[in-house]
Amino acid sequence: GGASGSARPAATPGDNLSARTLLATATHLASGVVTLAFTSFLDAYPDVTVQIAMMGGAISYVTEQIELAAEESGSALPATALKRVYLDTGQSGRGPRGIALAAKVFGADRILFGSDSGPVATLGPTIASVKRTEIGEAEKAMIFSGNARRLLASKGVDLATA
């Protein structure tokens, strides 16, 4: 157990508790994306926009396997399934390789700049990660602000007058 009154268990010597915590979080976030994108859960709410923090956890890494399994079972997923959600570049989803993979799997038009600024003192690392991502400059501009502007405009928010 952890320290007296602590909700977090103590790590076993040599165990990387933070890595295990990130893995569990990535799994839970990916599970949420599966529910939202690959089921009828959002059908009753066609105007609702859903943004998943931290790049949707591990979803970009497992999407291909999910699609292949669906095809092999004879129930291929609709091509628009992933267009039902947005991902953001929050603190635990800010690595350049992860951003590049999400852009490839979901499309850069589905990624929003997110900060999760509570756990960190500066947005610098997240900004730097997007800048280092191996995607085009136009895609980076979409992530930094273009996608948010387009999304807000689709909801009737005019940033020019806001």
Coordinates of C-alpha atoms in Angstrom, one line a residue, residues 5-6 19 24 66 68 72 78 97 99 103 110-112 121 130 139 150:
G5 CA -4.1 8.0 3.8
S6 CA -2.7 7.9 0.2
A19 CA 4.4 4.1 -17.1
A24 CA -4.0 2.4 -18.1
I66 CA -10.0 -2.9 -34.9
L68 CA -9.3 -5.5 -39.7
E72 CA -12.9 -10.2 -41.0
P78 CA -18.0 2.9 -42.0
R97 CA 5.4 10.6 -33.3
I99 CA 0.7 13.3 -33.2
A103 CA -2.8 12.7 -38.2
R110 CA -9.5 15.9 -36.4
I111 CA -6.7 17.1 -34.1
L112 CA -7.1 20.1 -31.8
A121 CA 3.8 25.0 -15.8
V130 CA 3.5 19.9 -32.6
E139 CA -1.5 20.5 -41.1
R150 CA -13.6 25.8 -38.1

